[in-house]
Amino acid sequence: MQFGIFTVGDVTPDPTTGRTPTEHERIKAMVAIARKAEEVGLDVFATGEHHNPPFVPSSPTTMLGYIAATTERLILSTSTTLITTNDPVKIAEDFAMLQHLADGRVDLMMGRGNTGPVYPWFGEDIRQGIPLAIEKYALLHKLWREDVVDWEGKFRTPLQGFTSTPRPLDGTPPFVWHGSIRSPEIAEQAAYYGDGFFANNIFWPKEHFQKLIRLYRKRYAHYGHGTPEQAIVGLGGQAFIRKNSQDAVREFRPYFDNAPVYGHGPSLEEFTEQTPLVVGSPQEVIEKTLAFRDAFGDYQRQLFLMDHAGLPLKTVLEQLDLLGEEVVPVLRKEFAALRPAGVPDGPVHPAAATSVKEEV
C-alpha cells in the first residue's frame, strides 16, 4: 500500500491574514512539501497540471525533475497529466527522460482536467474530450512499447518510422493511472490496458465512485489482466490534523469557508459527513481512511490533499509530520493485515524497487 500527497498548486489568499503568496513562493513551497513527504516516510508526491491562474504547476516534469535531484526514495507522479491537450509524443519524451533522471521513481496519472478553456488554448475542442483521451493515450501506449512507430489518427498528423527518445528506462514504461471523477469511458480505458484507475473521490459521496470502481474492476478481469480484486486502484483523500479534533476544526474552518473550490457552499460539518474530508485527530483520520476499504475494496495507493485553500507552508509541514508519524504507520499495518493474498502492492518500476532494496 502506497501513501502520499497530491497538490493542485493553487495560489490562494490566507483568509486569516489576507496575504497571498507569490508564484515564486508557492512553487518553492511545493518543493519543500515534496521533500518533507520523503522525510516523514511517505511514498508518493504528485502534482497537478494547470495552465491558468490561480495555479502554478504548468510544467510538472520540470518540477518533478528538480525534486528528483533532491530526493532518494519518493515516487514522483502527477495528479493530472492532461492527455487531451498535450501531444503524446512530448509526454512520451518528457516522462521517459524523467524516468532516467529519477532512476525509475516515476509514474503519472492521465486526466482531462477541470478547466474548459484549456482546450482552445492548445488547439483542441472540449466537445471531443473523451475521443481525444482515448486516441492520444493509444498513441502514447504504443510509443513507449514499440521502437519504431507508424501511426495515423484523427487528432494529429501521422507518424512514419518514428522513434521516441529516450526509450523507457530498462524497457519498462512509467506506470499509468487513469484519473476520473465522472467518466465510465475512462474506467473502461484503464481496464482495457491493464493500467491503474484513480478515483479522486474528494468532492462527491462514495456511492458515485463505487460505481466507477466496480466497473473498472469488472472490465479489468474481462480483459484478462487478473481478478477484479487484483485491479490497481488509487483513491484521493483530504485531511486537516491536530492532536485533538476541536483544535483542528477551529483552525481549519476559515480556510474551508473561503476555499475557492468549496467555500461558501456546504458547511464544514456537511462536507466531512458526505465526502472523504476529515478534520480532526490522527485517530479520526485513521478510522475514516480505513473505512475506504469497506467501500471500495483493497486498493494500492492513497493520496491526501494537504496544502490547498491558502494554508501557510508552516502549517502544511506540521500536517505532514502528523500524517507521517502518527497516521500512516497505523494505516500501513492495518491495511497490510487485512489484505488478502494475491492482491498486488502498489506499482513500482523495477529499477526503483531494486534501489530501495539495496538501501535497506
CSV table of C-alpha atoms in Angstrom, one decimal:
chain,number,residue,atom,x,y,z
A,1,MET,CA,0.0,0.0,0.0
A,2,GLN,CA,1.4,3.4,-1.0
A,3,PHE,CA,0.7,6.6,0.8
A,4,GLY,CA,1.4,10.0,-0.4
A,5,ILE,CA,0.2,13.5,-1.1
A,6,PHE,CA,-1.0,15.4,-4.1
A,7,THR,CA,-1.1,19.1,-4.8
A,8,VAL,CA,-3.1,21.2,-7.2
A,9,GLY,CA,-0.7,24.1,-6.8
A,10,ASP,CA,-3.3,26.8,-6.1
A,11,VAL,CA,-2.2,30.3,-5.2
A,12,THR,CA,-4.9,31.2,-2.7
A,13,PRO,CA,-5.0,34.1,-0.1
A,14,ASP,CA,-4.7,33.0,3.5
A,15,PRO,CA,-8.1,34.0,4.9
A,16,THR,CA,-6.7,34.6,8.4
A,17,THR,CA,-4.1,37.1,7.3
A,18,GLY,CA,-5.3,38.3,3.9
A,19,ARG,CA,-1.8,37.6,2.4
A,20,THR,CA,-1.5,35.9,-0.9
A,21,PRO,CA,1.8,34.1,-1.6
A,22,THR,CA,3.7,35.0,-4.8
A,23,GLU,CA,4.0,32.4,-7.5
A,24,HIS,CA,7.7,32.0,-6.6
A,25,GLU,CA,6.8,31.3,-3.0
A,26,ARG,CA,4.2,28.8,-3.9
A,27,ILE,CA,6.5,26.9,-6.3
A,28,LYS,CA,9.2,26.8,-3.7
A,29,ALA,CA,6.7,25.7,-1.1
A,30,MET,CA,5.6,22.7,-3.3
A,31,VAL,CA,9.2,21.6,-3.5
A,32,ALA,CA,9.6,21.9,0.3
A,33,ILE,CA,6.4,19.9,0.7
A,34,ALA,CA,7.7,17.1,-1.5
A,35,ARG,CA,11.0,16.9,0.4
A,36,LYS,CA,9.0,16.8,3.7
A,37,ALA,CA,6.9,14.0,2.3
A,38,GLU,CA,10.0,11.8,1.9
A,39,GLU,CA,11.4,12.9,5.2
A,40,VAL,CA,8.3,11.7,7.1
A,41,GLY,CA,8.2,8.4,5.2
A,42,LEU,CA,5.6,8.9,2.6
A,43,ASP,CA,5.8,7.1,-0.7
A,44,VAL,CA,4.4,9.4,-3.3
A,45,PHE,CA,4.4,13.1,-4.2
A,46,ALA,CA,2.0,14.0,-7.1
A,47,THR,CA,1.5,17.4,-8.7
A,48,GLY,CA,-1.4,18.6,-10.9
A,49,GLU,CA,-1.1,20.3,-14.3
A,50,HIS,CA,-2.8,23.6,-14.8
A,51,HIS,CA,-2.3,26.4,-17.3
A,52,ASN,CA,-4.4,29.2,-15.7
A,53,PRO,CA,-4.3,31.4,-12.6
A,54,PRO,CA,-4.6,30.9,-9.7
A,55,PHE,CA,-2.5,27.7,-10.3
A,56,VAL,CA,1.3,27.4,-10.9
A,57,PRO,CA,2.2,23.9,-11.9
A,58,SER,CA,2.1,24.3,-15.7
A,59,SER,CA,5.2,22.2,-16.2
A,60,PRO,CA,5.0,19.1,-14.0
A,61,THR,CA,8.1,17.3,-15.4
A,62,THR,CA,10.2,20.4,-14.7
A,63,MET,CA,9.2,20.4,-11.1
A,64,LEU,CA,9.4,16.7,-10.7
A,65,GLY,CA,12.9,16.6,-12.3
A,66,TYR,CA,14.1,19.2,-9.7
A,67,ILE,CA,12.5,17.2,-6.9
A,68,ALA,CA,14.1,14.0,-8.2
A,69,ALA,CA,17.6,15.6,-7.7
A,70,THR,CA,16.8,16.3,-4.1
A,71,THR,CA,15.1,13.1,-3.0
A,72,GLU,CA,16.1,9.4,-3.0
A,73,ARG,CA,13.0,7.2,-2.4
A,74,LEU,CA,9.9,9.3,-3.2
A,75,ILE,CA,7.8,8.2,-6.2
A,76,LEU,CA,7.3,11.2,-8.4
A,77,SER,CA,3.9,11.4,-10.1
A,78,THR,CA,1.2,13.6,-11.4
A,79,SER,CA,-2.3,14.1,-10.1
A,80,THR,CA,-3.3,15.0,-13.6
A,81,THR,CA,-1.3,15.0,-16.9
A,82,LEU,CA,-3.6,16.5,-19.5
A,83,ILE,CA,-3.7,13.8,-22.1
A,84,THR,CA,-6.4,15.7,-24.1
A,85,THR,CA,-4.3,18.9,-24.7
A,86,ASN,CA,-0.7,17.6,-24.6
A,87,ASP,CA,1.0,15.9,-27.5
A,88,PRO,CA,1.5,12.2,-26.8
A,89,VAL,CA,5.0,12.4,-28.4
A,90,LYS,CA,6.0,15.1,-25.9
A,91,ILE,CA,4.5,13.2,-22.9
A,92,ALA,CA,6.4,10.1,-24.0
A,93,GLU,CA,9.7,12.0,-24.2
A,94,ASP,CA,9.3,14.1,-21.1
A,95,PHE,CA,8.4,11.2,-18.8
A,96,ALA,CA,10.9,8.8,-20.2
A,97,MET,CA,13.6,11.4,-19.6
A,98,LEU,CA,12.3,11.9,-16.0
A,99,GLN,CA,12.4,8.1,-15.5
A,100,HIS,CA,16.1,8.1,-16.3
A,101,LEU,CA,16.9,11.1,-14.1
A,102,ALA,CA,14.9,9.7,-11.2
A,103,ASP,CA,16.2,6.1,-11.6
A,104,GLY,CA,12.7,4.8,-12.2
A,105,ARG,CA,10.9,6.7,-9.4
A,106,VAL,CA,8.2,8.0,-11.8
A,107,ASP,CA,4.6,7.3,-12.8
A,108,LEU,CA,1.8,9.5,-14.0
A,109,MET,CA,-1.9,10.0,-14.0
A,110,MET,CA,-3.8,10.7,-17.2
A,111,GLY,CA,-6.8,13.0,-17.0
A,112,ARG,CA,-8.8,15.6,-18.8
A,113,GLY,CA,-8.6,18.3,-16.2
A,114,ASN,CA,-11.4,20.6,-15.0
A,115,THR,CA,-10.7,23.8,-16.8
A,116,GLY,CA,-12.7,24.1,-20.0
A,117,PRO,CA,-10.8,26.9,-21.7
A,118,VAL,CA,-7.6,24.9,-21.7
A,119,TYR,CA,-8.8,23.1,-24.8
A,120,PRO,CA,-8.8,26.0,-27.2
A,121,TRP,CA,-5.6,27.3,-25.6
A,122,PHE,CA,-3.9,24.2,-27.0
A,123,GLY,CA,-5.9,24.0,-30.2
A,124,GLU,CA,-8.4,21.3,-29.2
A,125,ASP,CA,-12.2,21.1,-28.9
A,126,ILE,CA,-13.7,20.3,-25.5
A,127,ARG,CA,-16.6,18.5,-27.2
A,128,GLN,CA,-14.0,15.9,-28.2
A,129,GLY,CA,-12.7,15.4,-24.7
A,130,ILE,CA,-13.3,11.6,-24.5
A,131,PRO,CA,-12.3,10.8,-28.0
A,132,LEU,CA,-9.1,12.8,-27.5
A,133,ALA,CA,-8.3,11.0,-24.3
A,134,ILE,CA,-8.8,7.6,-26.0
A,135,GLU,CA,-6.9,8.3,-29.2
A,136,LYS,CA,-4.0,10.1,-27.6
A,137,TYR,CA,-3.4,7.6,-25.0
A,138,ALA,CA,-3.4,4.8,-27.5
A,139,LEU,CA,-0.6,6.5,-29.3
A,140,LEU,CA,1.3,7.2,-26.1
A,141,HIS,CA,1.0,3.5,-25.1
A,142,LYS,CA,2.4,2.5,-28.5
A,143,LEU,CA,5.3,5.0,-28.4
A,144,TRP,CA,6.6,3.5,-25.1
A,145,ARG,CA,6.4,-0.1,-26.3
A,146,GLU,CA,7.5,0.0,-29.9
A,147,ASP,CA,10.9,1.3,-31.0
A,148,VAL,CA,9.6,2.3,-34.5
A,149,VAL,CA,6.1,3.6,-34.7
A,150,ASP,CA,3.8,4.1,-37.8
A,151,TRP,CA,0.6,5.7,-36.7
A,152,GLU,CA,-2.4,7.6,-38.1
A,153,GLY,CA,-5.4,9.0,-36.2
A,154,LYS,CA,-7.9,11.8,-36.2
A,155,PHE,CA,-6.4,14.4,-34.0
A,156,ARG,CA,-2.8,14.8,-35.0
A,157,THR,CA,-0.5,14.4,-38.0
A,158,PRO,CA,0.6,10.8,-38.9
A,159,LEU,CA,3.8,9.3,-37.7
A,160,GLN,CA,6.0,7.3,-40.1
A,161,GLY,CA,9.0,5.4,-38.8
A,162,PHE,CA,9.1,7.5,-35.6
A,163,THR,CA,11.2,6.6,-32.5
A,164,SER,CA,10.5,8.4,-29.3
A,165,THR,CA,13.7,9.2,-27.3
A,166,PRO,CA,14.9,8.4,-24.8
A,167,ARG,CA,13.4,4.9,-24.6
A,168,PRO,CA,11.8,4.0,-21.3
A,169,LEU,CA,14.2,3.0,-18.6
A,170,ASP,CA,15.2,-0.7,-18.9
A,171,GLY,CA,12.4,-1.1,-21.4
A,172,THR,CA,9.7,-0.6,-18.8
A,173,PRO,CA,7.4,2.4,-19.4
A,174,PRO,CA,6.2,4.5,-16.4
A,175,PHE,CA,3.1,3.1,-14.8
A,176,VAL,CA,0.0,4.9,-15.8
A,177,TRP,CA,-3.1,5.7,-13.7
A,178,HIS,CA,-6.2,7.0,-15.4
A,179,GLY,CA,-8.0,9.5,-13.2
A,180,SER,CA,-11.6,10.3,-13.4
A,181,ILE,CA,-14.4,11.7,-11.2
A,182,ARG,CA,-17.3,11.1,-13.6
A,183,SER,CA,-16.5,9.2,-16.8
A,184,PRO,CA,-17.1,5.5,-17.2
A,185,GLU,CA,-15.2,5.6,-20.5
A,186,ILE,CA,-12.0,6.4,-18.6
A,187,ALA,CA,-12.6,3.5,-16.2
A,188,GLU,CA,-13.0,1.3,-19.3
A,189,GLN,CA,-9.8,2.6,-20.9
A,190,ALA,CA,-7.8,1.9,-17.7
A,191,ALA,CA,-9.2,-1.6,-17.6
A,192,TYR,CA,-8.5,-2.3,-21.3
A,193,TYR,CA,-4.8,-1.6,-20.9
A,194,GLY,CA,-4.4,-3.1,-17.5
A,195,ASP,CA,-3.4,0.2,-16.1
A,196,GLY,CA,-4.4,1.8,-12.8
A,197,PHE,CA,-7.6,3.6,-12.1
A,198,PHE,CA,-7.5,6.6,-9.7
A,199,ALA,CA,-10.8,7.8,-8.3
A,200,ASN,CA,-10.2,11.2,-6.9
A,201,ASN,CA,-13.2,11.0,-4.6
A,202,ILE,CA,-12.6,14.2,-2.6
A,203,PHE,CA,-15.8,16.1,-3.6
A,204,TRP,CA,-18.6,13.6,-4.1
A,205,PRO,CA,-20.2,10.9,-2.0
A,206,LYS,CA,-18.7,7.4,-2.1
A,207,GLU,CA,-21.6,5.9,-3.9
A,208,HIS,CA,-20.7,7.7,-7.1
A,209,PHE,CA,-17.2,6.4,-7.1
A,210,GLN,CA,-18.2,2.9,-6.1
A,211,LYS,CA,-19.9,2.6,-9.4
A,212,LEU,CA,-16.8,3.6,-11.4
A,213,ILE,CA,-14.5,1.4,-9.4
A,214,ARG,CA,-16.9,-1.6,-9.7
A,215,LEU,CA,-17.0,-1.1,-13.5
A,216,TYR,CA,-13.2,-0.8,-13.7
A,217,ARG,CA,-12.6,-4.0,-11.7
A,218,LYS,CA,-15.2,-5.9,-13.7
A,219,ARG,CA,-13.7,-4.8,-17.0
A,220,TYR,CA,-10.1,-5.3,-15.8
A,221,ALA,CA,-11.0,-9.0,-15.3
A,222,HIS,CA,-12.9,-9.1,-18.6
A,223,TYR,CA,-9.7,-8.1,-20.5
A,224,GLY,CA,-7.7,-10.9,-18.8
A,225,HIS,CA,-5.4,-8.9,-16.6
A,226,GLY,CA,-6.4,-10.7,-13.4
A,227,THR,CA,-9.3,-11.0,-11.0
A,228,PRO,CA,-11.4,-7.9,-10.1
A,229,GLU,CA,-9.7,-7.9,-6.7
A,230,GLN,CA,-6.3,-7.6,-8.4
A,231,ALA,CA,-7.2,-4.4,-10.3
A,232,ILE,CA,-5.0,-1.4,-9.4
A,233,VAL,CA,-7.0,1.2,-7.6
A,234,GLY,CA,-6.0,4.6,-6.1
A,235,LEU,CA,-8.1,6.9,-4.0
A,236,GLY,CA,-7.9,10.6,-3.1
A,237,GLY,CA,-8.5,12.0,0.4
A,238,GLN,CA,-8.3,15.2,2.4
A,239,ALA,CA,-7.3,15.8,5.9
A,240,PHE,CA,-6.5,18.5,8.4
A,241,ILE,CA,-5.0,17.1,11.6
A,242,ARG,CA,-4.3,18.4,15.0
A,243,LYS,CA,-3.8,16.5,18.3
A,244,ASN,CA,-7.5,17.0,19.1
A,245,SER,CA,-10.4,17.5,16.9
A,246,GLN,CA,-11.6,20.7,18.5
A,247,ASP,CA,-8.4,22.5,17.6
A,248,ALA,CA,-8.4,21.1,14.1
A,249,VAL,CA,-12.0,22.3,13.4
A,250,ARG,CA,-11.3,25.7,14.9
A,251,GLU,CA,-8.1,26.2,12.9
A,252,PHE,CA,-9.3,24.8,9.5
A,253,ARG,CA,-12.8,26.3,9.4
A,254,PRO,CA,-11.8,29.8,8.0
A,255,TYR,CA,-9.8,28.0,5.2
A,256,PHE,CA,-12.7,25.7,4.4
A,257,ASP,CA,-15.2,28.5,4.4
A,258,ASN,CA,-13.2,30.6,2.0
A,259,ALA,CA,-11.7,28.0,-0.2
A,260,PRO,CA,-12.3,28.6,-4.0
A,261,VAL,CA,-13.3,25.0,-4.6
A,262,TYR,CA,-15.9,24.5,-1.8
A,263,GLY,CA,-16.1,27.7,0.2
A,264,HIS,CA,-19.5,29.4,0.6
A,265,GLY,CA,-21.3,26.1,-0.1
A,266,PRO,CA,-22.0,23.2,2.3
A,267,SER,CA,-20.9,23.7,5.9
A,268,LEU,CA,-17.7,22.0,7.1
A,269,GLU,CA,-19.7,19.5,9.0
A,270,GLU,CA,-21.9,18.7,6.0
A,271,PHE,CA,-18.9,18.3,3.8
A,272,THR,CA,-17.0,16.0,6.2
A,273,GLU,CA,-20.1,13.8,6.5
A,274,GLN,CA,-20.6,13.4,2.8
A,275,THR,CA,-17.0,13.2,1.4
A,276,PRO,CA,-13.6,11.8,2.5
A,277,LEU,CA,-12.6,15.1,4.1
A,278,VAL,CA,-11.7,14.6,7.8
A,279,VAL,CA,-10.8,17.5,10.1
A,280,GLY,CA,-9.7,16.1,13.4
A,281,SER,CA,-7.3,14.0,15.4
A,282,PRO,CA,-4.9,11.4,14.0
A,283,GLN,CA,-7.2,8.6,15.1
A,284,GLU,CA,-10.1,10.2,13.3
A,285,VAL,CA,-8.1,10.3,10.1
A,286,ILE,CA,-7.1,6.6,10.6
A,287,GLU,CA,-10.7,5.5,11.1
A,288,LYS,CA,-12.1,7.3,8.2
A,289,THR,CA,-9.3,6.1,5.8
A,290,LEU,CA,-9.7,2.5,6.9
A,291,ALA,CA,-13.3,2.8,6.1
A,292,PHE,CA,-12.4,3.4,2.4
A,293,ARG,CA,-11.5,-0.3,2.2
A,294,ASP,CA,-15.1,-1.3,3.2
A,295,ALA,CA,-16.5,1.0,0.5
A,296,PHE,CA,-14.1,0.2,-2.4
A,297,GLY,CA,-12.2,-3.0,-1.6
A,298,ASP,CA,-8.5,-3.4,-1.2
A,299,TYR,CA,-6.6,-0.8,-3.1
A,300,GLN,CA,-3.0,0.2,-3.8
A,301,ARG,CA,-2.5,3.9,-3.4
A,302,GLN,CA,-3.9,6.6,-1.0
A,303,LEU,CA,-3.1,10.2,-1.7
A,304,PHE,CA,-4.1,13.1,0.6
A,305,LEU,CA,-4.6,16.7,-0.4
A,306,MET,CA,-3.0,18.7,2.4
A,307,ASP,CA,-1.7,22.1,1.0
A,308,HIS,CA,-4.7,23.9,-0.6
A,309,ALA,CA,-7.0,26.7,0.4
A,310,GLY,CA,-4.3,29.2,1.4
A,311,LEU,CA,-2.8,27.1,4.2
A,312,PRO,CA,0.6,28.5,5.1
A,313,LEU,CA,3.7,26.4,4.4
A,314,LYS,CA,4.5,26.0,8.2
A,315,THR,CA,1.0,24.6,8.8
A,316,VAL,CA,1.3,22.2,5.9
A,317,LEU,CA,4.6,20.9,7.1
A,318,GLU,CA,3.1,20.3,10.6
A,319,GLN,CA,0.3,18.4,8.9
A,320,LEU,CA,2.8,16.2,7.2
A,321,ASP,CA,4.6,15.5,10.4
A,322,LEU,CA,1.4,14.2,11.9
A,323,LEU,CA,0.4,12.3,8.8
A,324,GLY,CA,3.8,10.6,8.5
A,325,GLU,CA,4.4,9.9,12.2
A,326,GLU,CA,1.0,9.2,13.6
A,327,VAL,CA,-1.4,8.2,10.8
A,328,VAL,CA,0.4,6.4,8.0
A,329,PRO,CA,2.3,3.9,10.2
A,330,VAL,CA,-1.0,2.7,11.7
A,331,LEU,CA,-2.7,2.6,8.2
A,332,ARG,CA,0.2,0.6,6.8
A,333,LYS,CA,-0.1,-2.0,9.5
A,334,GLU,CA,-3.9,-2.2,9.4
A,335,PHE,CA,-4.2,-2.4,5.6
A,336,ALA,CA,-1.4,-5.0,5.4
A,337,ALA,CA,-3.1,-7.2,7.9
A,338,LEU,CA,-6.4,-7.0,6.0
A,339,ARG,CA,-5.0,-7.5,2.5
A,340,PRO,CA,-5.7,-11.0,1.1
A,341,ALA,CA,-3.0,-13.0,-0.6
A,342,GLY,CA,-2.9,-12.3,-4.3
A,343,VAL,CA,-3.8,-8.7,-4.1
A,344,PRO,CA,-0.9,-6.7,-5.6
A,345,ASP,CA,1.1,-4.0,-3.9
A,346,GLY,CA,1.3,-0.5,-5.4
A,347,PRO,CA,3.2,-0.2,-8.7
A,348,VAL,CA,7.0,0.4,-8.6
A,349,HIS,CA,9.4,0.4,-11.5
A,350,PRO,CA,11.9,-2.4,-11.2
A,351,ALA,CA,14.9,0.0,-11.1
A,352,ALA,CA,13.3,1.9,-8.2
A,353,ALA,CA,12.4,-1.3,-6.4
A,354,THR,CA,16.0,-2.6,-6.7
A,355,SER,CA,17.4,0.7,-5.4
A,356,VAL,CA,15.1,0.6,-2.3
A,357,LYS,CA,16.2,-3.0,-1.6
A,358,GLU,CA,19.9,-2.0,-1.8
A,359,GLU,CA,19.4,0.9,0.6
A,360,VAL,CA,17.6,-1.5,3.1
